[in-house]
Coordinates of C-alpha atoms in Angstrom, one line a residue:
Chain A
M229 CA 74.3 130.0 136.0
K230 CA 71.5 131.4 138.1
E231 CA 72.6 134.9 137.1
N232 CA 72.4 134.0 133.4
V233 CA 68.7 133.1 133.7
N234 CA 67.8 136.1 135.8
Y235 CA 69.3 138.8 133.7
A236 CA 68.6 137.2 130.3
T237 CA 65.1 138.6 130.2
I238 CA 66.0 142.1 131.3
P239 CA 66.2 144.5 128.2
K240 CA 69.5 146.1 127.5
K241 CA 69.9 149.6 128.9
K242 CA 72.9 152.0 128.7
N243 CA 73.2 152.4 132.5
N244 CA 73.6 148.7 133.3
W245 CA 76.6 148.4 130.9
W246 CA 78.9 147.1 133.7
K247 CA 76.3 144.5 134.7
E248 CA 76.2 143.4 131.1
V249 CA 80.0 143.1 131.1
K250 CA 79.9 141.0 134.3
R251 CA 77.1 138.8 133.1
N252 CA 79.0 138.0 130.0
K253 CA 82.3 137.3 131.6
D254 CA 82.4 133.8 130.1
C255 CA 82.4 135.4 126.7
Y256 CA 85.4 137.6 127.5
L257 CA 87.2 134.7 128.9
L258 CA 86.7 132.8 125.7
L259 CA 88.0 135.8 123.7
L260 CA 91.0 136.4 126.0
P261 CA 93.6 134.0 124.6
Y262 CA 93.0 134.9 120.9
M263 CA 92.6 138.6 121.6
S264 CA 95.8 138.9 123.6
V265 CA 97.9 137.3 120.9
F266 CA 96.0 139.3 118.3
T267 CA 96.6 142.6 120.1
L268 CA 100.3 141.9 120.4
F269 CA 101.0 140.8 116.8
T270 CA 98.4 142.5 114.8
V271 CA 96.7 145.4 116.5
I272 CA 99.9 147.0 117.8
P273 CA 101.8 146.6 114.5
V274 CA 98.9 148.0 112.5
L275 CA 98.4 151.0 114.8
A276 CA 102.2 151.6 114.8
S277 CA 102.2 151.6 111.0
I278 CA 99.4 154.1 110.9
G279 CA 101.3 156.2 113.3
L280 CA 104.5 155.9 111.3
S281 CA 102.6 157.2 108.2
F282 CA 102.8 160.7 109.7
T283 CA 106.6 160.5 110.1
Y284 CA 109.8 160.2 108.2
F285 CA 111.3 156.9 109.2
N286 CA 114.3 155.3 107.6
L287 CA 114.7 152.4 110.0
L288 CA 118.0 153.6 111.3
E289 CA 117.2 156.9 112.9
P290 CA 114.2 157.4 115.2
P291 CA 111.0 158.5 113.3
Q292 CA 110.6 162.3 112.8
W293 CA 107.1 163.9 112.8
R294 CA 106.0 165.0 109.4
G295 CA 102.2 165.6 109.8
W296 CA 100.3 165.1 106.6
L297 CA 103.4 165.6 104.4
N298 CA 103.6 161.9 103.3
Y299 CA 99.9 162.0 102.2
I300 CA 100.4 165.3 100.4
R301 CA 103.4 164.0 98.5
L302 CA 101.5 160.8 97.7
F303 CA 98.6 162.5 96.1
L304 CA 100.3 165.5 94.5
D305 CA 103.8 164.5 93.8
D306 CA 104.1 160.8 92.9
D307 CA 103.4 160.0 89.3
V308 CA 104.3 156.3 89.7
F309 CA 101.6 156.0 92.4
L310 CA 99.0 156.9 89.7
I311 CA 100.2 154.0 87.5
A312 CA 100.1 151.8 90.7
V313 CA 96.5 152.9 91.4
K314 CA 95.4 152.3 87.9
N315 CA 96.8 148.7 87.9
T316 CA 95.4 148.0 91.3
L317 CA 92.0 149.2 90.3
V318 CA 92.1 146.7 87.3
F319 CA 92.8 143.9 89.8
A320 CA 90.3 145.2 92.3
F321 CA 87.4 145.7 89.9
V322 CA 88.1 143.3 87.1
T323 CA 90.1 140.3 88.4
G324 CA 88.5 140.5 91.9
P325 CA 84.9 140.1 90.8
I326 CA 85.7 137.6 88.1
S327 CA 87.6 135.4 90.5
Y328 CA 84.9 135.8 93.1
F329 CA 82.2 134.5 90.7
A330 CA 84.6 131.8 89.5
C331 CA 85.0 130.6 93.1
L332 CA 81.3 130.6 93.5
I333 CA 80.4 128.9 90.2
F334 CA 83.1 126.3 90.4
A335 CA 82.3 125.5 94.0
W336 CA 78.7 125.1 93.1
L337 CA 79.4 122.9 90.0
I338 CA 81.9 120.7 91.9
N339 CA 79.2 120.3 94.6
E340 CA 77.0 118.7 91.9
L341 CA 79.5 115.8 91.4
P342 CA 79.5 112.5 93.1
P343 CA 81.6 112.6 96.4
K344 CA 84.8 110.8 95.2
L345 CA 85.1 113.0 92.1
R346 CA 84.1 116.0 94.1
A347 CA 87.1 115.7 96.4
F348 CA 89.4 115.2 93.4
M349 CA 88.2 118.2 91.5
T350 CA 88.4 120.4 94.6
L351 CA 92.0 119.5 94.8
V352 CA 92.6 120.2 91.1
F353 CA 91.1 123.7 91.4
Y354 CA 92.6 124.5 94.8
A355 CA 96.1 123.1 94.1
P356 CA 97.6 126.3 92.6
S357 CA 97.0 128.1 95.9
I358 CA 98.6 125.4 98.0
S359 CA 102.1 126.3 97.4
G360 CA 103.3 129.9 98.0
S361 CA 105.6 129.8 95.0
A362 CA 104.1 127.4 92.4
F363 CA 103.2 130.3 90.2
V364 CA 106.8 130.7 89.4
I365 CA 106.4 127.9 86.9
W366 CA 104.6 130.5 84.6
K367 CA 108.0 132.1 84.2
Y368 CA 109.2 129.1 82.3
I369 CA 106.0 129.0 80.2
L370 CA 106.0 132.7 79.4
S371 CA 109.7 133.2 79.2
G372 CA 110.7 135.8 76.6
D373 CA 113.3 133.7 74.8
M374 CA 112.7 130.8 72.4
Y375 CA 112.9 128.4 75.3
G376 CA 109.7 129.7 76.7
L377 CA 107.0 127.1 76.2
L378 CA 104.5 129.6 74.8
N379 CA 107.0 131.2 72.4
S380 CA 108.4 127.9 71.1
T381 CA 104.9 126.5 70.6
L382 CA 103.6 129.5 68.7
M383 CA 106.8 129.5 66.6
K384 CA 106.4 125.9 65.8
W385 CA 102.9 126.5 64.6
G386 CA 104.2 129.4 62.5
I387 CA 102.1 132.0 64.3
L388 CA 105.2 133.9 65.5
T389 CA 108.5 134.3 63.6
E390 CA 110.4 135.6 66.6
P391 CA 110.0 135.3 70.4
V392 CA 107.8 137.9 72.1
Q393 CA 108.7 139.4 75.5
W394 CA 105.4 138.4 77.1
L395 CA 106.4 139.5 80.6
T396 CA 108.5 142.6 80.0
N397 CA 106.7 144.2 77.1
P398 CA 104.2 146.7 78.7
L399 CA 101.7 145.8 75.9
Y400 CA 101.3 142.2 77.2
N401 CA 102.6 141.9 80.7
M402 CA 99.5 143.0 82.7
K403 CA 97.3 140.7 80.6
F404 CA 99.4 137.7 81.5
I405 CA 99.6 138.7 85.1
I406 CA 95.8 138.8 85.2
V407 CA 95.7 135.3 83.7
V408 CA 98.1 134.0 86.4
Q409 CA 96.3 135.9 89.1
L410 CA 93.0 134.3 88.1
W411 CA 94.7 130.9 88.0
L412 CA 95.9 131.5 91.6
S413 CA 92.7 132.9 92.9
L414 CA 90.6 129.9 93.7
G415 CA 91.9 130.0 97.3
A416 CA 90.3 130.7 100.6
S417 CA 86.9 131.9 99.2
F418 CA 86.6 128.8 97.0
L419 CA 87.2 126.4 99.9
A420 CA 84.9 128.4 102.2
F421 CA 82.2 128.2 99.5
I422 CA 82.7 124.4 99.2
A423 CA 82.4 124.0 103.0
G424 CA 79.4 126.4 103.0
L425 CA 77.6 124.3 100.4
Q426 CA 78.2 121.2 102.6
S427 CA 76.6 123.0 105.6
I428 CA 73.2 123.6 103.9
D429 CA 70.4 121.6 105.3
K430 CA 69.5 119.1 102.6
S431 CA 65.9 119.0 103.6
M432 CA 65.5 122.6 102.4
Y433 CA 65.9 121.3 98.8
E434 CA 63.1 118.8 99.3
A435 CA 60.9 121.4 100.8
G436 CA 61.8 123.7 97.8
A437 CA 60.8 121.0 95.3
I438 CA 57.4 120.8 96.9
D439 CA 57.1 124.6 96.8
G440 CA 57.6 124.5 93.0
I441 CA 61.3 124.8 92.4
R442 CA 61.9 123.1 89.0
N443 CA 65.6 123.2 88.2
R444 CA 69.1 123.6 89.6
W445 CA 69.2 127.3 88.7
Q446 CA 66.1 128.2 90.7
E447 CA 67.5 126.0 93.5
L448 CA 70.8 128.0 93.5
W449 CA 69.0 131.4 93.5
F450 CA 66.2 130.8 95.9
I451 CA 67.7 128.3 98.4
T452 CA 71.5 127.9 98.1
L453 CA 72.7 131.6 97.9
P454 CA 70.4 133.0 100.6
S455 CA 71.5 130.2 103.0
M456 CA 75.2 130.9 102.6
K457 CA 75.4 134.6 103.1
P458 CA 78.0 134.4 105.8
Q459 CA 80.3 132.5 103.5
L460 CA 79.6 134.9 100.6
M461 CA 80.7 137.8 102.8
F462 CA 83.8 136.0 104.0
G463 CA 84.7 135.2 100.4
A464 CA 84.2 138.9 99.4
V465 CA 86.5 140.1 102.1
M466 CA 89.2 137.5 101.1
Q467 CA 88.8 138.6 97.5
I468 CA 89.2 142.3 98.4
A469 CA 92.4 141.5 100.4
A470 CA 93.8 139.4 97.6
S471 CA 93.0 141.6 94.6
F472 CA 93.9 145.0 96.2
G473 CA 97.0 143.3 97.5
V474 CA 98.4 141.8 94.3
S475 CA 102.2 142.2 94.6
S476 CA 104.6 139.2 94.7
I477 CA 103.2 137.8 91.4
C478 CA 103.8 141.1 89.6
M479 CA 107.3 141.4 91.0
E480 CA 108.1 137.7 90.2
L481 CA 106.7 137.7 86.7
A482 CA 107.2 141.2 85.3
G483 CA 110.4 141.9 87.2
F484 CA 111.0 144.6 89.8
P485 CA 110.8 147.3 88.8
S486 CA 108.8 146.4 85.7
T487 CA 109.3 148.1 82.3
N488 CA 108.2 151.7 82.7
Y489 CA 106.5 150.7 85.9
S490 CA 103.8 149.0 83.7
A491 CA 103.1 146.2 86.2
R492 CA 103.4 148.3 89.3
T493 CA 100.6 147.9 91.9
V494 CA 100.0 149.8 95.1
V495 CA 101.5 147.0 97.2
T496 CA 104.7 146.8 95.0
H497 CA 104.9 150.6 95.4
I498 CA 104.8 150.0 99.2
Y499 CA 107.4 147.3 98.9
D500 CA 109.6 149.7 96.9
F501 CA 109.5 152.4 99.5
G502 CA 109.5 150.2 102.6
T503 CA 112.1 147.6 101.6
V504 CA 114.2 149.1 98.8
R505 CA 114.3 152.8 99.7
Y506 CA 114.0 152.6 103.5
E507 CA 111.2 155.2 103.6
M508 CA 109.0 153.4 106.0
G509 CA 106.9 156.4 106.8
Y510 CA 105.9 157.0 103.2
A511 CA 105.3 153.3 102.7
S512 CA 103.0 153.3 105.7
A513 CA 101.1 156.3 104.3
I514 CA 100.4 154.3 101.1
A515 CA 99.4 151.3 103.1
T516 CA 97.0 153.4 105.2
V517 CA 95.3 154.9 102.0
L518 CA 95.0 151.4 100.6
F519 CA 93.5 150.2 103.9
V520 CA 90.8 152.9 103.8
A521 CA 90.0 152.0 100.1
M522 CA 89.6 148.4 101.1
I523 CA 87.3 149.1 104.1
I524 CA 85.1 151.3 101.9
T525 CA 84.8 148.5 99.3
R526 CA 84.1 146.0 102.0
N527 CA 81.3 148.1 103.5
I528 CA 79.7 148.6 100.1
I529 CA 79.7 144.8 99.5
G530 CA 78.3 144.3 103.1
K531 CA 75.4 146.7 102.2
L532 CA 74.7 144.8 99.0
L533 CA 74.7 141.4 100.7
K534 CA 72.9 142.8 103.8
T535 CA 75.2 141.0 106.2
D536 CA 78.6 141.4 107.9
Chain B
M66 CA 74.4 108.6 101.8
G67 CA 76.1 107.1 98.8
K68 CA 73.2 107.8 96.4
K69 CA 73.1 111.2 95.0
N70 CA 70.2 113.5 95.5
K71 CA 68.6 113.4 92.0
L72 CA 66.0 116.0 92.7
N73 CA 65.7 118.7 90.0
R74 CA 68.6 117.4 88.0
S75 CA 68.7 116.8 84.3
T76 CA 71.2 114.4 82.6
A77 CA 72.0 117.1 79.9
G78 CA 72.9 119.5 82.7
D79 CA 75.2 116.9 84.4
V80 CA 77.0 116.4 81.1
C81 CA 77.5 120.1 80.6
I82 CA 78.8 120.6 84.1
F83 CA 81.3 117.8 83.6
I84 CA 82.6 119.3 80.3
V85 CA 83.0 122.8 81.8
L86 CA 84.8 121.4 84.9
A87 CA 87.1 119.2 82.8
L88 CA 88.0 122.2 80.5
F89 CA 88.8 124.6 83.3
G90 CA 90.3 121.8 85.5
S91 CA 92.9 121.1 82.9
F92 CA 93.8 124.8 82.7
M93 CA 94.3 124.8 86.5
A94 CA 96.2 121.5 86.5
L95 CA 98.6 121.9 83.5
P96 CA 101.1 124.4 85.0
L97 CA 101.4 122.2 88.1
V98 CA 101.9 119.1 86.0
Y99 CA 104.6 121.1 84.1
A100 CA 106.2 121.9 87.5
I101 CA 106.3 118.2 88.4
V102 CA 107.6 117.3 84.9
Q103 CA 110.3 119.9 85.2
A104 CA 111.4 118.3 88.4
L105 CA 111.7 114.9 86.7
K106 CA 113.8 116.2 83.8
P107 CA 117.5 115.5 83.6
L108 CA 119.7 118.5 83.0
E109 CA 120.1 118.0 79.3
E110 CA 116.3 117.9 78.8
I111 CA 115.8 121.2 80.6
F112 CA 117.9 122.9 78.0
I113 CA 116.8 121.0 75.0
F114 CA 115.5 122.9 71.9
P115 CA 112.7 123.1 71.1
P116 CA 111.5 122.8 74.7
R117 CA 109.2 119.9 75.4
F118 CA 106.2 119.8 77.8
F119 CA 106.7 116.2 78.6
V120 CA 109.8 114.4 79.9
R121 CA 111.3 111.7 77.8
R122 CA 113.7 110.1 80.2
P123 CA 112.3 110.8 83.7
T124 CA 114.9 110.8 86.5
L125 CA 115.1 111.5 90.2
E126 CA 118.5 113.2 89.6
N127 CA 117.1 116.6 90.7
F128 CA 115.9 115.2 94.0
G129 CA 119.2 113.4 94.4
T130 CA 121.1 116.7 93.9
L131 CA 118.8 118.4 96.4
F132 CA 119.6 115.7 99.1
Q133 CA 123.2 115.9 98.3
L134 CA 123.2 119.7 98.8
T135 CA 121.3 119.2 102.1
G136 CA 123.8 116.6 103.2
N137 CA 126.6 119.2 103.8
L138 CA 124.6 121.6 106.0
W139 CA 125.7 122.7 109.4
V140 CA 122.8 121.1 111.2
P141 CA 121.3 117.8 109.9
F142 CA 118.6 118.3 107.3
S143 CA 116.1 116.4 109.5
R144 CA 116.3 119.2 112.0
Y145 CA 114.7 121.6 109.4
V146 CA 112.1 119.0 108.6
F147 CA 111.4 118.6 112.3
N148 CA 111.2 122.4 112.8
S149 CA 108.8 122.9 110.0
L150 CA 106.5 120.0 111.0
F151 CA 106.6 120.9 114.7
V152 CA 105.8 124.6 114.1
S153 CA 103.1 123.9 111.5
V154 CA 101.3 121.2 113.5
V155 CA 101.4 123.0 116.9
S156 CA 100.4 126.4 115.5
T157 CA 97.6 125.0 113.4
I158 CA 96.1 123.1 116.3
G159 CA 96.5 126.1 118.6
H160 CA 95.0 128.5 116.0
V161 CA 91.9 126.3 115.4
I162 CA 91.3 126.2 119.2
F163 CA 91.9 129.9 119.9
A164 CA 89.9 131.0 116.8
S165 CA 87.0 128.8 117.7
M166 CA 86.9 129.9 121.3
A167 CA 86.9 133.5 120.2
A168 CA 84.4 133.1 117.3
Y169 CA 81.6 131.5 119.4
P170 CA 80.8 134.5 121.6
L171 CA 81.2 136.8 118.6
A172 CA 78.7 134.7 116.6
K173 CA 76.1 134.0 119.2
Y174 CA 76.2 136.3 122.2
N175 CA 75.5 139.9 122.8
F176 CA 77.9 141.7 125.0
P177 CA 79.5 145.2 125.2
G178 CA 82.3 145.6 122.7
K179 CA 81.3 142.7 120.6
N180 CA 80.9 144.6 117.3
F181 CA 84.1 146.6 118.0
I182 CA 86.1 143.4 118.5
F183 CA 84.6 141.7 115.4
N184 CA 85.2 144.8 113.2
I185 CA 88.9 145.2 114.1
V186 CA 89.5 141.6 113.4
V187 CA 87.9 141.8 110.0
M188 CA 89.5 145.1 109.2
S189 CA 92.9 143.8 110.1
L190 CA 92.5 141.3 107.2
L191 CA 92.6 144.4 105.0
F192 CA 95.9 145.9 106.2
T193 CA 98.9 145.3 103.9
P194 CA 101.2 142.9 105.8
E195 CA 104.3 144.3 104.1
V196 CA 104.3 147.4 106.4
T197 CA 103.4 145.7 109.6
E198 CA 106.4 143.4 109.4
I199 CA 108.8 146.0 110.9
P200 CA 106.6 146.8 114.0
R201 CA 105.9 143.1 114.4
Y202 CA 109.6 142.5 114.4
M203 CA 109.9 145.2 117.1
V204 CA 107.3 143.5 119.2
L205 CA 109.1 140.2 118.9
A206 CA 112.4 141.8 119.8
K207 CA 111.0 143.7 122.8
T208 CA 109.5 140.4 124.1
G209 CA 112.8 138.6 123.5
M210 CA 111.3 136.0 121.1
I211 CA 113.8 136.6 118.2
N212 CA 115.7 133.4 117.4
S213 CA 113.4 131.1 119.3
Y214 CA 110.5 128.8 118.4
W215 CA 108.2 131.4 120.0
A216 CA 108.7 133.8 117.0
L217 CA 107.4 131.1 114.7
L218 CA 104.8 129.5 117.0
L219 CA 103.0 132.5 118.6
P220 CA 102.0 135.0 115.8
P221 CA 100.0 132.5 113.7
L222 CA 97.8 131.6 116.7
A223 CA 95.8 134.8 116.1
M224 CA 95.6 135.0 112.4
P225 CA 92.4 137.0 111.6
L226 CA 91.2 134.7 108.8
G227 CA 90.5 131.8 111.2
L228 CA 88.4 133.8 113.6
Y229 CA 86.4 135.4 110.8
L230 CA 85.8 132.0 109.1
M231 CA 84.7 130.2 112.3
R232 CA 82.4 133.2 113.3
Q233 CA 80.7 133.1 109.9
F234 CA 79.9 129.4 110.1
M235 CA 78.9 129.5 113.7
S236 CA 76.4 132.4 113.0
Q237 CA 74.4 129.9 110.9
I238 CA 73.6 127.6 113.7
P239 CA 70.0 128.0 114.7
D240 CA 69.6 129.8 118.0
S241 CA 66.9 127.3 119.1
V242 CA 69.6 124.5 119.3
L243 CA 71.8 126.6 121.6
E244 CA 68.8 127.8 123.7
A245 CA 67.8 124.1 124.2
A246 CA 71.4 123.3 125.4
K247 CA 71.3 126.3 127.8
I248 CA 68.0 125.2 129.3
D249 CA 69.5 121.7 129.8
G250 CA 72.1 123.5 131.9
A251 CA 75.1 123.3 129.6
S252 CA 77.7 125.9 130.2
I253 CA 79.1 128.1 127.4
H254 CA 82.2 125.8 127.2
Q255 CA 80.1 122.6 127.0
T256 CA 77.9 124.1 124.3
L257 CA 80.9 125.2 122.3
W258 CA 82.8 121.9 122.4
R259 CA 79.9 119.5 122.4
I260 CA 77.3 121.2 120.1
V261 CA 78.8 124.0 118.2
M262 CA 82.1 122.5 117.1
P263 CA 80.5 119.2 115.7
A264 CA 78.0 121.4 113.9
V265 CA 80.7 123.5 112.1
K266 CA 83.0 120.5 111.2
P267 CA 83.3 121.6 107.6
A268 CA 84.5 125.0 108.8
W269 CA 87.3 123.9 111.1
L270 CA 88.4 121.2 108.7
T271 CA 88.8 123.9 106.1
L272 CA 90.6 126.1 108.6
I273 CA 93.1 123.3 109.2
I274 CA 94.0 123.5 105.5
F275 CA 94.4 127.3 105.4
A276 CA 96.3 127.4 108.7
F277 CA 98.7 124.5 108.0
Q278 CA 99.4 125.7 104.5
S279 CA 100.1 129.3 105.4
I280 CA 102.2 128.4 108.4
W281 CA 104.1 125.7 106.4
N282 CA 104.9 128.2 103.6
R283 CA 106.2 130.9 106.0
T284 CA 109.9 131.4 106.0
G285 CA 110.3 133.3 109.2
M286 CA 113.5 134.7 107.7
A287 CA 113.1 138.0 109.5
Y288 CA 112.9 136.5 112.9
I289 CA 115.3 133.5 112.9
Y290 CA 119.0 133.8 112.3
V291 CA 120.3 130.7 114.0
E292 CA 120.5 127.5 112.0
Q293 CA 118.8 125.2 114.5
Y294 CA 115.4 127.1 114.4
K295 CA 115.2 127.7 110.6
V296 CA 112.4 126.0 108.7
L297 CA 112.3 124.1 105.4
P298 CA 111.2 126.9 103.0
T299 CA 114.0 129.1 104.3
I300 CA 116.7 126.5 103.8
L301 CA 115.4 125.3 100.4
R302 CA 115.2 128.9 99.2
Q303 CA 118.8 129.4 100.3
L304 CA 119.9 126.3 98.5
T305 CA 118.1 126.9 95.2
Q306 CA 118.0 130.6 94.9
S307 CA 121.6 131.0 94.0
S308 CA 120.3 132.3 90.7
N309 CA 122.1 129.5 89.0
I310 CA 120.2 128.5 85.9
A311 CA 121.6 124.9 86.1
R312 CA 119.6 124.6 89.4
A313 CA 116.3 125.1 87.6
G314 CA 115.4 121.4 87.9
V315 CA 116.5 121.3 91.6
A316 CA 114.4 124.4 92.3
A317 CA 111.4 122.7 90.7
A318 CA 112.1 119.6 92.8
S319 CA 112.1 121.6 96.0
T320 CA 108.8 123.3 95.0
V321 CA 107.3 119.9 94.4
L322 CA 108.6 118.5 97.8
L323 CA 107.3 121.5 99.7
M324 CA 103.8 121.0 98.2
I325 CA 103.5 117.4 99.5
P326 CA 102.7 118.0 103.2
P327 CA 99.9 120.6 102.5
I328 CA 98.5 118.3 99.9
I329 CA 98.4 115.4 102.4
I330 CA 96.6 117.6 104.9
F331 CA 94.3 118.8 102.2
V332 CA 93.3 115.3 101.1
I333 CA 92.7 114.1 104.7
T334 CA 90.6 117.1 105.7
Q335 CA 88.8 117.7 102.5
S336 CA 87.5 114.1 102.1
N337 CA 86.1 114.6 105.6
V338 CA 84.4 118.0 104.7
I339 CA 82.7 116.2 101.9
E340 CA 81.7 113.2 104.0
T341 CA 80.0 115.3 106.7
M342 CA 76.4 116.1 106.5
S343 CA 76.6 118.6 109.2
Y344 CA 73.6 120.0 111.1
S345 CA 71.0 118.7 108.7
G346 CA 68.8 117.7 111.6
M347 CA 68.8 121.1 113.2
K348 CA 66.0 123.4 112.4
D349 CA 65.0 126.8 113.5

């Protein structure tokens, strides 16, 4: 304890690095349990995957060193990858931002409701994310035969004369996957925003009213958003991970592989090579490229929000 | 508490908000209602033409079939229920404790390596989990944890999401509050458990939902091959994924059943998130 007080006032210098470490040993002790499990089950596997991206690895024989060959093949020799990139960019730069703002707007609107109703509406909006597989119900709704709920309804109303293959026709399938992805996307960011709104000091609104804030829009812009920057950044990272990583929903709804690869994303491409073709080295190279793209996006958003 | 803050609020705006939420709320809810309805449909109604949204003769037949199927398993069905609940509850509690302990120094202290540690945790959220599965399996195999509870319990303890969430909320606590505690002679542990954790109650209540739900939905199929350690999602998938179309109702029933525990956890924690008026008294 005494040490803490003594050194607290000394400005940080490069040469007393070790003293800094010793002074903060409590911090390292608090980090120890989490970081040891994290290193074992996340850091090592991620580093191993990046390492494997420079090899040929079919899961049966030991990996063989390939240098940059996987990356060269990926950028110069893989046409399906281009489709995957195009679809992933749609998710990343259309679906991602839309669902980010939807999370924010709905969290804010729900926060305006009286408490009982607020808890209920939070459940309604979050419920699609609760189950890992509830989105499969959309297969029944969008089914391509006359038993599909959408087809049979449109035929009953006379809009269609014969059933449409909503999920296998390349003209429509991405559009419906986007709808389902948006339906699913009020997840972690949304709940973090709800919790963030609960954490804002209510007296700031009273002070704001005295300072001339007249309506709820001004309140949102001048008080609410600036006070929940950490949550906004958290939400952005979660949205990046979710929208760059869209995969199981594409495979489940559009089939795998989808018609002419029309619903292929980067992660379904990874799945194809890693799980179906046993080319783990190549799959890891794709994952590494995706990883870099996500980090760049995250850093840009961090700059925009001026936080981390 | 009960009375709503009416500052800067117009009635017209309240009505608009209500309409918007009702509209989008029904879009969110209808597919799930359809899933529940499907689970209540008898076999002949699932294949009726034209298909109906609502059920005419609701029945628990599908749930009955599900329990019948589970009655013939090698280990009693209750064993899978126990495994799932045990793993989910223990890992969730452990994760919230581990993540909170690690988040506090990262949010409020300056020490060598802090930024490095924080950055790798956040960056790890962005690495595709599909390719790390194989190396993770190798780690579990090397440490002899395959086919044991450890393979299910241990990895979720250090999910990166929890640390990031807790760190973000803790960083909002005014420094003056923590300084005051330090001057009063509180240790880092006392400050964490007595001051920081109560202040970020909405954060860890929310984390309980995330953690429970993601652990509950994990199948662990890659790590567990012996029956006595398998969990509910694994066994229900095995029973209903026989690609038999006549099992459509049973599959819907099992989806609905699997959603119940996370919803219970959600209702308990979320009503508390909304009750708490966290550190409204703390000012910088």
